[in-house]
Coordinates of C-alpha atoms in Angstrom, one line a residue:
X1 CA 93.3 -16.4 -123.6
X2 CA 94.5 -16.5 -127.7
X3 CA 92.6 -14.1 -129.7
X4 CA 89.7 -16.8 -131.3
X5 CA 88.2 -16.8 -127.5
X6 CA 89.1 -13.1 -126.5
X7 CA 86.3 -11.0 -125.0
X8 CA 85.5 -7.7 -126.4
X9 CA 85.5 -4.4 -124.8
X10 CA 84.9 -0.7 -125.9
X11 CA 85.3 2.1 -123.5
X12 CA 83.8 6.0 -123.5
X13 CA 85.0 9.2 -121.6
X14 CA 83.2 12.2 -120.4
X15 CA 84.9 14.8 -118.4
X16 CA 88.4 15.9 -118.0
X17 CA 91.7 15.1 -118.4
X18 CA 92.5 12.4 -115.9
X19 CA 89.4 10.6 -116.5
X20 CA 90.6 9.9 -120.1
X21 CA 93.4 8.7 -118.1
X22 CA 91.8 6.7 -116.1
X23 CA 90.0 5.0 -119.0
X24 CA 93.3 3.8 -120.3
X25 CA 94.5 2.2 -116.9
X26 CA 91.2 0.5 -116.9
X27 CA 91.3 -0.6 -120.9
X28 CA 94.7 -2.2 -120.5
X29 CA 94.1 -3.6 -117.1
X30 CA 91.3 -5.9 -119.3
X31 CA 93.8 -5.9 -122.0
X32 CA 95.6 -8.0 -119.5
X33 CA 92.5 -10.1 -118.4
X34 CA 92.7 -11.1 -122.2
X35 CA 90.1 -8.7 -123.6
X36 CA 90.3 -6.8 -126.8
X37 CA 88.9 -3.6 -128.8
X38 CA 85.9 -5.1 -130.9
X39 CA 85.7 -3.7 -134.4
X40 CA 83.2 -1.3 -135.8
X41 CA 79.9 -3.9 -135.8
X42 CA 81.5 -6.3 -133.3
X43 CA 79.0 -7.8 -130.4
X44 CA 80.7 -6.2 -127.1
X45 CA 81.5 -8.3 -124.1
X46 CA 82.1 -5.1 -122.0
X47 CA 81.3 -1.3 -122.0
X48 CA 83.2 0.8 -119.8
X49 CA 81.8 4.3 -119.5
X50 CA 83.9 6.8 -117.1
X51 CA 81.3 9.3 -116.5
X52 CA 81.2 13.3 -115.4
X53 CA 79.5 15.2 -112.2
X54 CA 81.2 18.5 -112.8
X55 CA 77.3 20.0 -114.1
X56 CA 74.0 19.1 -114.1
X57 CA 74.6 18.9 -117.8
X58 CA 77.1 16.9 -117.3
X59 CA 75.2 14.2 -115.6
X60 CA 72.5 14.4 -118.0
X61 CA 75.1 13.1 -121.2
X62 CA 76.3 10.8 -118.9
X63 CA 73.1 8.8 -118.6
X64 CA 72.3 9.5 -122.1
X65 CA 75.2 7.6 -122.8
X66 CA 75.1 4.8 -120.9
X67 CA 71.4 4.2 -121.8
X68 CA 72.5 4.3 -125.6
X69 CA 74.8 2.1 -125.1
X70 CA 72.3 -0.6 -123.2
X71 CA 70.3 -0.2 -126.4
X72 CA 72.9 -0.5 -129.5
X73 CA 74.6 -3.2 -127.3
X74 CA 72.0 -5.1 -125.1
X75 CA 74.5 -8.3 -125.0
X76 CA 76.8 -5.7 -123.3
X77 CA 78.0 -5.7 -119.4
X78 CA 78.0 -1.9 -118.8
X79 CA 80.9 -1.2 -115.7
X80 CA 80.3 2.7 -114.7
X81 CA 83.1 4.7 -113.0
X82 CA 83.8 8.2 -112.1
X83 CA 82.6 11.3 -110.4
X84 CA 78.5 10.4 -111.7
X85 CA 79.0 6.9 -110.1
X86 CA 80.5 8.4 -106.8
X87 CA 78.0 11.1 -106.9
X88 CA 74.8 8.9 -107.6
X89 CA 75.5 5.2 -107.5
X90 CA 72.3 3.5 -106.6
X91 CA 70.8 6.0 -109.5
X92 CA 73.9 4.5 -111.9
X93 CA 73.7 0.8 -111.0
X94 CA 69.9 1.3 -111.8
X95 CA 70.3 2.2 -115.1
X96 CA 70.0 -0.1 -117.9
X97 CA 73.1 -2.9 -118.4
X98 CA 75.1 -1.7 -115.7
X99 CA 76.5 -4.2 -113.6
X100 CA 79.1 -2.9 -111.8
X101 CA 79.7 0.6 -110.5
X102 CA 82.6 2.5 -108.9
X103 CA 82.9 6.0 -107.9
X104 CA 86.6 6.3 -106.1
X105 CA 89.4 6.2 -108.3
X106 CA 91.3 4.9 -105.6
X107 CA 89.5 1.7 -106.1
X108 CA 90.3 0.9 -109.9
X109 CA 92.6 -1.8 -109.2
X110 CA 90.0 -3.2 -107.0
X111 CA 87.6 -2.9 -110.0
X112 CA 90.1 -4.9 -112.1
X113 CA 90.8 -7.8 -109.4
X114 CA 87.2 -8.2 -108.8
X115 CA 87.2 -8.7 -112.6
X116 CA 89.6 -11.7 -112.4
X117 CA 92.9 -9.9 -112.4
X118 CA 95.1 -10.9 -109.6
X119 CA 97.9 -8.1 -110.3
X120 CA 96.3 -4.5 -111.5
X121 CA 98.8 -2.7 -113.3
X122 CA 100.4 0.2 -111.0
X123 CA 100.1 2.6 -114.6
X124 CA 99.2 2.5 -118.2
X125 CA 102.1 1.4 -121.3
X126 CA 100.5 3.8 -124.0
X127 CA 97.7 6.2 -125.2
X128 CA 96.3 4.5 -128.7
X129 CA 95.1 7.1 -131.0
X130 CA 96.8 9.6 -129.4
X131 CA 100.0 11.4 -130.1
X132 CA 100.4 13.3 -126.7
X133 CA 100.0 11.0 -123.8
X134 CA 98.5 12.3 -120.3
X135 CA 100.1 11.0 -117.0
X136 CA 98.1 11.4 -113.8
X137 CA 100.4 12.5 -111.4
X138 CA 97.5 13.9 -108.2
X139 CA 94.3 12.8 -107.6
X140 CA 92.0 14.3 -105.3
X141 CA 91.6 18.3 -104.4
X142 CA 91.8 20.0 -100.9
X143 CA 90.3 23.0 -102.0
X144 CA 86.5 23.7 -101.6
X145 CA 85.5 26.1 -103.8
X146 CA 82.9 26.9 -103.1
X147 CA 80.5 26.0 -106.4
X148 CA 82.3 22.7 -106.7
X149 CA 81.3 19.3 -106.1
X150 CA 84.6 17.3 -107.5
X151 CA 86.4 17.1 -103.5
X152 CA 83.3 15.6 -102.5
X153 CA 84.2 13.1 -105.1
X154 CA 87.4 12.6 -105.7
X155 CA 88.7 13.1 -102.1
X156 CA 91.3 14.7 -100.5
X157 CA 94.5 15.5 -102.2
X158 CA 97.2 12.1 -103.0
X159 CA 100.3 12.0 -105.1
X160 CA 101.9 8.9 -107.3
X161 CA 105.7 8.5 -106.3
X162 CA 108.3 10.1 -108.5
X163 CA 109.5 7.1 -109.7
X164 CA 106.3 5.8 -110.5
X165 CA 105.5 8.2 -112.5
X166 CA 108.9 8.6 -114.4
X167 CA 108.4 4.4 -115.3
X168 CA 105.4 5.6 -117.1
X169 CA 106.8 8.1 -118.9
X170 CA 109.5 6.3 -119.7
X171 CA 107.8 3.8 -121.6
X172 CA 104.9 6.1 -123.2
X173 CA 108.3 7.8 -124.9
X174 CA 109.3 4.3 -126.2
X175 CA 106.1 3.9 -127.9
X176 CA 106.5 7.5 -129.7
X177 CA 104.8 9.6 -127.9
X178 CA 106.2 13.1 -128.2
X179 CA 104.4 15.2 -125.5
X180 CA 103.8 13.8 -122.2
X181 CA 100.9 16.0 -120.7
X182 CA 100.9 16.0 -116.7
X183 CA 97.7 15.7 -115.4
X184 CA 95.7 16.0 -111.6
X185 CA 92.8 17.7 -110.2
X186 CA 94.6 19.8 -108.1
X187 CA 98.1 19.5 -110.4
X188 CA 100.2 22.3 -108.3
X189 CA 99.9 20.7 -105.0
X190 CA 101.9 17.7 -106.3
X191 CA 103.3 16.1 -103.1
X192 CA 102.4 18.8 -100.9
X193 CA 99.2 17.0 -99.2
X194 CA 100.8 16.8 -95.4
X195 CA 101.6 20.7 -95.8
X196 CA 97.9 21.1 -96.1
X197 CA 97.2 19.5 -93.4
X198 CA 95.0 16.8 -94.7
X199 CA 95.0 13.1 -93.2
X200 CA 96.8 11.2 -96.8
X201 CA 100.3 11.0 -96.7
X202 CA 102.9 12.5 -99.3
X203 CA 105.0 10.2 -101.5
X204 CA 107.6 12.7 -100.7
X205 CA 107.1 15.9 -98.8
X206 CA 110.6 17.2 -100.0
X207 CA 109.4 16.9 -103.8
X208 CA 107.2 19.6 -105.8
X209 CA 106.0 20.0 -109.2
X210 CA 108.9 21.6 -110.3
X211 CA 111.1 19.0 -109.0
X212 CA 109.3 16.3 -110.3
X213 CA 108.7 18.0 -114.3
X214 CA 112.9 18.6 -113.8
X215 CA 113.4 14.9 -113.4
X216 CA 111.2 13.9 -116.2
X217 CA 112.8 16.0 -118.4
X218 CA 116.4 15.0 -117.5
X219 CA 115.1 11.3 -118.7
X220 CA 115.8 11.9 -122.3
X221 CA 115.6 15.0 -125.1
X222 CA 113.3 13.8 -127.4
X223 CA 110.1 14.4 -125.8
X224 CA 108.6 17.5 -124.7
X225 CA 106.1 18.2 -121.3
X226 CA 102.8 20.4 -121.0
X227 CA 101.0 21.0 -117.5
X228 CA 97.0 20.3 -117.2
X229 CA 95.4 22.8 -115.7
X230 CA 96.7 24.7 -112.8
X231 CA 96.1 27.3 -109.9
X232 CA 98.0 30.8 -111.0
X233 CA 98.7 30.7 -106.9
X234 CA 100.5 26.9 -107.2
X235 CA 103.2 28.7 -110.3
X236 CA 106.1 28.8 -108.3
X237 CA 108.7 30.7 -109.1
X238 CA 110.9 27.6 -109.1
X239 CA 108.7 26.2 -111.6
X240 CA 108.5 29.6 -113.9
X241 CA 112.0 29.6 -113.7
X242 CA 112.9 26.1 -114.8
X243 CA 110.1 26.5 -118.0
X244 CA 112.6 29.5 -118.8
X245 CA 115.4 27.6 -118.7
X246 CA 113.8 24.6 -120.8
X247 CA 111.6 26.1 -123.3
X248 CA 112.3 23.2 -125.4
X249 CA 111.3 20.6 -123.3
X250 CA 108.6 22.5 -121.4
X251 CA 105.6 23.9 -123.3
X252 CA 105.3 27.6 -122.7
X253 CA 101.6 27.4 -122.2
X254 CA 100.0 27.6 -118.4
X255 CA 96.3 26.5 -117.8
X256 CA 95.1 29.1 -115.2
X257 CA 91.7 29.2 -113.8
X258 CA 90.4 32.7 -113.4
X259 CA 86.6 31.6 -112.6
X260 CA 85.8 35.6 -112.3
X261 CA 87.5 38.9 -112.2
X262 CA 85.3 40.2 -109.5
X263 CA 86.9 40.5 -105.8
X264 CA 83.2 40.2 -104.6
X265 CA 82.6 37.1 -106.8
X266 CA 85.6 35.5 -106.0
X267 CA 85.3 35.6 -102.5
X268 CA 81.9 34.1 -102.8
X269 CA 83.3 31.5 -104.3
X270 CA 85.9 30.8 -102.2
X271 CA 89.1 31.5 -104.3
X272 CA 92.1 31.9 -103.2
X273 CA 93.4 35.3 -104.9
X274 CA 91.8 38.4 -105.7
X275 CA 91.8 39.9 -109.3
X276 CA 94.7 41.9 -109.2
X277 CA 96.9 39.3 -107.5
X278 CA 95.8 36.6 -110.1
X279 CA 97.2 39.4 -112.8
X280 CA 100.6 39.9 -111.5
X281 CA 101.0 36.2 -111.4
X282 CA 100.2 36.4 -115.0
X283 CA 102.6 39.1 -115.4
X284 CA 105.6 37.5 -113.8
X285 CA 104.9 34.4 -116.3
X286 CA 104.9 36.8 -119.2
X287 CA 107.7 38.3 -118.0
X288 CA 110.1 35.3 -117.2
X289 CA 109.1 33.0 -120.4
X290 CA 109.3 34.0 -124.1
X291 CA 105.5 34.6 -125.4
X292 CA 103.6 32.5 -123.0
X293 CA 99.9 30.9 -123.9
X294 CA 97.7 31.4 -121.0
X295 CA 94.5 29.9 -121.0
X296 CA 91.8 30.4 -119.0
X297 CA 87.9 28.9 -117.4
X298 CA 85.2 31.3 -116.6
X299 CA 82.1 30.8 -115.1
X300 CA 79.5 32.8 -115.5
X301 CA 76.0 33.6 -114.0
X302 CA 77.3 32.6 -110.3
X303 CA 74.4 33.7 -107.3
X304 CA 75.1 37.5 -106.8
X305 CA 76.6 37.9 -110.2
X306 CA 76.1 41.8 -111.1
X307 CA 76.8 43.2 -114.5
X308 CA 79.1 45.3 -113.0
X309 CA 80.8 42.6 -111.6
X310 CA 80.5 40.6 -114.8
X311 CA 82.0 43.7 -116.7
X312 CA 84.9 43.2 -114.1
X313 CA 85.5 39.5 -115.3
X314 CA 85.5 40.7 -119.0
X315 CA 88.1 43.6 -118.1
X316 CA 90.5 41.5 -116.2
X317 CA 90.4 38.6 -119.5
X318 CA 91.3 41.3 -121.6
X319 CA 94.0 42.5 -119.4
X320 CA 95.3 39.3 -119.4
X321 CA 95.3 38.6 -122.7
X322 CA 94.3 35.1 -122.8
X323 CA 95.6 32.7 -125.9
X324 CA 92.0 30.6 -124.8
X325 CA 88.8 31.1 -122.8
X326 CA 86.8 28.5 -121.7
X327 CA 83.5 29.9 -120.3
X328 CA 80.9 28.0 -118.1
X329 CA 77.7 28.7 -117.2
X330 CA 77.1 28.5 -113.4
X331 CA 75.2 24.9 -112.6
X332 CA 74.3 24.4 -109.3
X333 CA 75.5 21.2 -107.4
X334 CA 73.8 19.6 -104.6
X335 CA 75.8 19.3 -102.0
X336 CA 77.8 22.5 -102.4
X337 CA 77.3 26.0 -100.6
X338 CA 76.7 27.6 -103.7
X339 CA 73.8 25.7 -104.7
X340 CA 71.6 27.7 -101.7
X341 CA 73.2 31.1 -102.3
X342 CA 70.8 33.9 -102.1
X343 CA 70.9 35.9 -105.4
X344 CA 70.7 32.9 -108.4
X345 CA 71.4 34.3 -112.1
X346 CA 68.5 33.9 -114.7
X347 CA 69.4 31.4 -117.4
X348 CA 69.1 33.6 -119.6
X349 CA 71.3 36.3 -118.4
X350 CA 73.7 34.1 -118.0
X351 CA 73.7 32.8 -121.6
X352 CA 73.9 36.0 -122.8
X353 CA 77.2 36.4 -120.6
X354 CA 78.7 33.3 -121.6
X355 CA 78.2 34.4 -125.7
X356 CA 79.8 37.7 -124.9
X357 CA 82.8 36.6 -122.9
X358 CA 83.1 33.7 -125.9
X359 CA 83.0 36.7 -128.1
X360 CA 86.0 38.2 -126.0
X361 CA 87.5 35.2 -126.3
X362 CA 87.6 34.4 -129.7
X363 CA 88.9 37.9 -130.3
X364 CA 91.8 36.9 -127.7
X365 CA 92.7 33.6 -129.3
X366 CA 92.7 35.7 -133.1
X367 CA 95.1 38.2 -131.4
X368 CA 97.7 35.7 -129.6
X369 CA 97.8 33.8 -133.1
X370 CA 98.8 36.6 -134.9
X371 CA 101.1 37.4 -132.2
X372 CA 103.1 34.0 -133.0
X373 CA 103.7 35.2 -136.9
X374 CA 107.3 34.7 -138.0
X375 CA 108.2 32.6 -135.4
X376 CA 109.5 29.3 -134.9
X377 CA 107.3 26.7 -133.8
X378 CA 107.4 23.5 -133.3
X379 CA 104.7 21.6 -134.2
X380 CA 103.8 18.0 -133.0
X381 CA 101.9 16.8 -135.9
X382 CA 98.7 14.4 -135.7
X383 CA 96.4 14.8 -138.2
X384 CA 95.7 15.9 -142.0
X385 CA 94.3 19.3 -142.4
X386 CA 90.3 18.6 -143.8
X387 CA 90.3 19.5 -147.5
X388 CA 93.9 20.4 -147.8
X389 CA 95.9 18.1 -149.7
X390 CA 99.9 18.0 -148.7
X391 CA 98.9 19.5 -145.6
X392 CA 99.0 18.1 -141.9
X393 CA 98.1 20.0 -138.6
X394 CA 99.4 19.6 -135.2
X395 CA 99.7 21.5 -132.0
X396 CA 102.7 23.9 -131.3
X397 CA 104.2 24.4 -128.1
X398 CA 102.2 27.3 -127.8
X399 CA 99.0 24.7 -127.9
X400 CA 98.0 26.4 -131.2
X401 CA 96.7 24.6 -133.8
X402 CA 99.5 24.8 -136.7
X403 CA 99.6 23.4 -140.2
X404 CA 102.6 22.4 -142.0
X405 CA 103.1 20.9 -145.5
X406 CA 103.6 17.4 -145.3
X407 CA 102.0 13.9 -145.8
X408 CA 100.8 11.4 -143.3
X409 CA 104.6 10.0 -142.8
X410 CA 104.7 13.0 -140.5
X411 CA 102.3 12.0 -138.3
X412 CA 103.8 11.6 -134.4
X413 CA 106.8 13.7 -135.0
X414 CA 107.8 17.6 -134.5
X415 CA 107.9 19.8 -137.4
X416 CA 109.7 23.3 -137.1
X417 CA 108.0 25.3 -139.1
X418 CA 107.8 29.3 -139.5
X419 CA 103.9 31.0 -138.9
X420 CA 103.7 33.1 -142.2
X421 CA 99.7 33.6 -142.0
X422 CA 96.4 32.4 -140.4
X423 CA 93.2 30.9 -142.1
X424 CA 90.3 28.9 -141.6
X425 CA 91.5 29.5 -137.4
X426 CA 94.9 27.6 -138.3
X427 CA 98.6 28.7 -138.3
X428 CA 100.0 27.6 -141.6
X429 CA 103.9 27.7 -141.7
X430 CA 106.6 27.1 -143.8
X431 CA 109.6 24.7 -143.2

């Protein structure tokens, strides 16, 4: 199809990492089928929306958006995916516009032949607009939490072969992107799924994470690698000890969901580790890599929550010393044991526990900045700093914002610069 007939398309993402991910495979799947990005005022052919189930709130601005979109673009054919569609699909496919709906990721490339495209792409060839590049490595989750609803959804636990995923990163480092960011919902059980006993085979049960972020690294030098998220119980040593030999190449910066620091909470919730374990974790990372940025979620408010055990989670944060803290509310989700626990948090209670432990946390980020003064840091740079003429900002390996002087030539490459202060929430170094 030339470009005088092409189709248009426009795509938005709510949630997480992978479904951003996701978004792209499907993008340049239609990219494929001849479609292209309409322009600001441009009729749209197609609307893709990749929608969220994680919270009640999160289901909410997914509807808001696809109705929005039925209204500013009623020419539009709205396709839905993600964890709303798997959730609620007859609810979706009702919706305004919508004419096609899929809830498993697994079935994408199904989504894209039913579309007219004979041979779905096994990956994505870039990230437009975006100078760090996600690769979804695992799909799927075998825990079950016990608050959330995403195995439900997403399934049980799969991995991509190695050399799949090397291809892809492969060629998102010959279109310039710098920082490959290895994404999955369940990231540390990469290739592990027949050791959990689950029915979906492994691509390779002799491979783990660390293996797999060693060979992508090995590819070439000019790139670096950050984990998503990640269990503090799935950091194996072998991987601590191969981001201590690499701390050029691997970013120094763990993910590691805490959810509460209350032993009583936890197990409510079905985690894994107790409080204390989930510290010394922490402490062998701080102890093995140089300066490490851990960051954290929280959720607050869960059924039973005391404020004793709520005073628990604030002193275990603070222990830890987070460089980030994400805090959640608690939200309820059908389908999961938590949703009919005895013992259910007052909104407001739990809003006032979500500004304090934001409090906490903004006071944690503040600290771990200035902690990074007079060092070297290198900075992939993406963006000019708002107001600040001859200055661009970026994120350092740390995952803190940093500015460095510059113009927009800089833009998609790394910048070593010293911190010297902190203003405005940004790093500003010299070079």
């Amino acid at each position: 199809m030339n470009d005088s007939v092409a189709k248009t398309l426009k795509a938005v993402t709510l949630g997480c990492r992978v479904n951003q991910y996701e978004t792209e495979y499907l993008r340049q799947g239609f990219e494929w089928l001849g479609y292209r990005e309409a322009a600001d005022g441009e009729p749209i052919d197609v609307c893709i929306v990749n929608t969220c189930s994680v919270t009640a709130e999160s289901e909410a601005k997914s509807r808001k958006t696809i109705r929005r979109w039925a209204v500013a673009h009623p020419e539009s054919q709205i396709i839905v995916v993600g964890c709303y569609a798997g959730r609620a699909a007859d609810e979706v496919a009702a919706l305004p516009g919508v004419v096609d709906v899929v809830g498993d990721k697994r079935r994408l490339p199904d989504l894209l032949r039913r579309w007219g495209l004979a041979e779905p792409p096994s990956g994505i060839a870039r990230f437009p607009g975006r100078r760090r590049a996600y690769v979804k490595v695992q799909d799927g989750c075998s825990m079950r939490c016990s608050y959330c609803i995403v195995p439900l959804l997403r399934g049980e636990s799969w991995s991509r072969p190695a050399d799949e995923v090397l291809a892809e990163v492969r060629c998102l480092v010959d279109r310039g992107h710098r920082e490959i960011v290895l994404t999955g919902i369940h990231l540390g059980v990469y290739s592990r799924e027949r050791g959990l006993g689950t029915s979906v085979p492994s691509c390779d049960p002799h491979l783990r994470l660390a293996d797999l972020v060693a060979q992508i690294t090995d590819l070439r030098d000019d790139f670096r690698v950050r984990l998503s998220s990640i269990e503090a119980s799935e950091v194996t040593s072998e991987l601590i000890e191969l981001m201590a030999r690499r701390p050029e190449r691997i970013c120094p910066h763990l993910h590691l969901p805490l959810q509460s620091g209350s032993d009583d909470v936890l197990a409510r919730m079905n985690r894994r580790w107790p409080a204390e374990r989930f510290i010394q974790r922490c402490q062998e990372i701080r102890d093995a890599l140089d300066r490490p940025a851990l960051s954290t979620d929280v959720i607050v408010g869960f059924p039973g929550e005391t404020d004793a055990d709520f005073v628990a989670t604030c002193q275990v944060v603070e222990e830890v010393g987070f460089s980030n803290v994400h805090a959640f509310r608690f939200s309820p989700r059908e389908g999961t044991p938590a949703a009919a626990m005895p013992g259910q948090v007052l909104n407001r209670k739990a809003q006032q526990r979500a500004r304090d432990l934001a409090r906490l946390g903004r006071l944690l980020r503040r600290r771990y900045a200035e902690s990074l003064l007079g060092r070297r840091l290198q900075v992939l740079v993406e963006r000019p700093v708002a107001g600040r003429t001859g200055w661009m900002a970026g994120a350092s390996q740390y995952h803190v914002p940093v500015a460095v002087p510059g113009s927009r030539e800089l833009i998609g490459q790394f910048a070593s610069v010293t911190a010297d202060r902190i203003e405005d929430g940004l790093l500003f170094g010299g070079r």
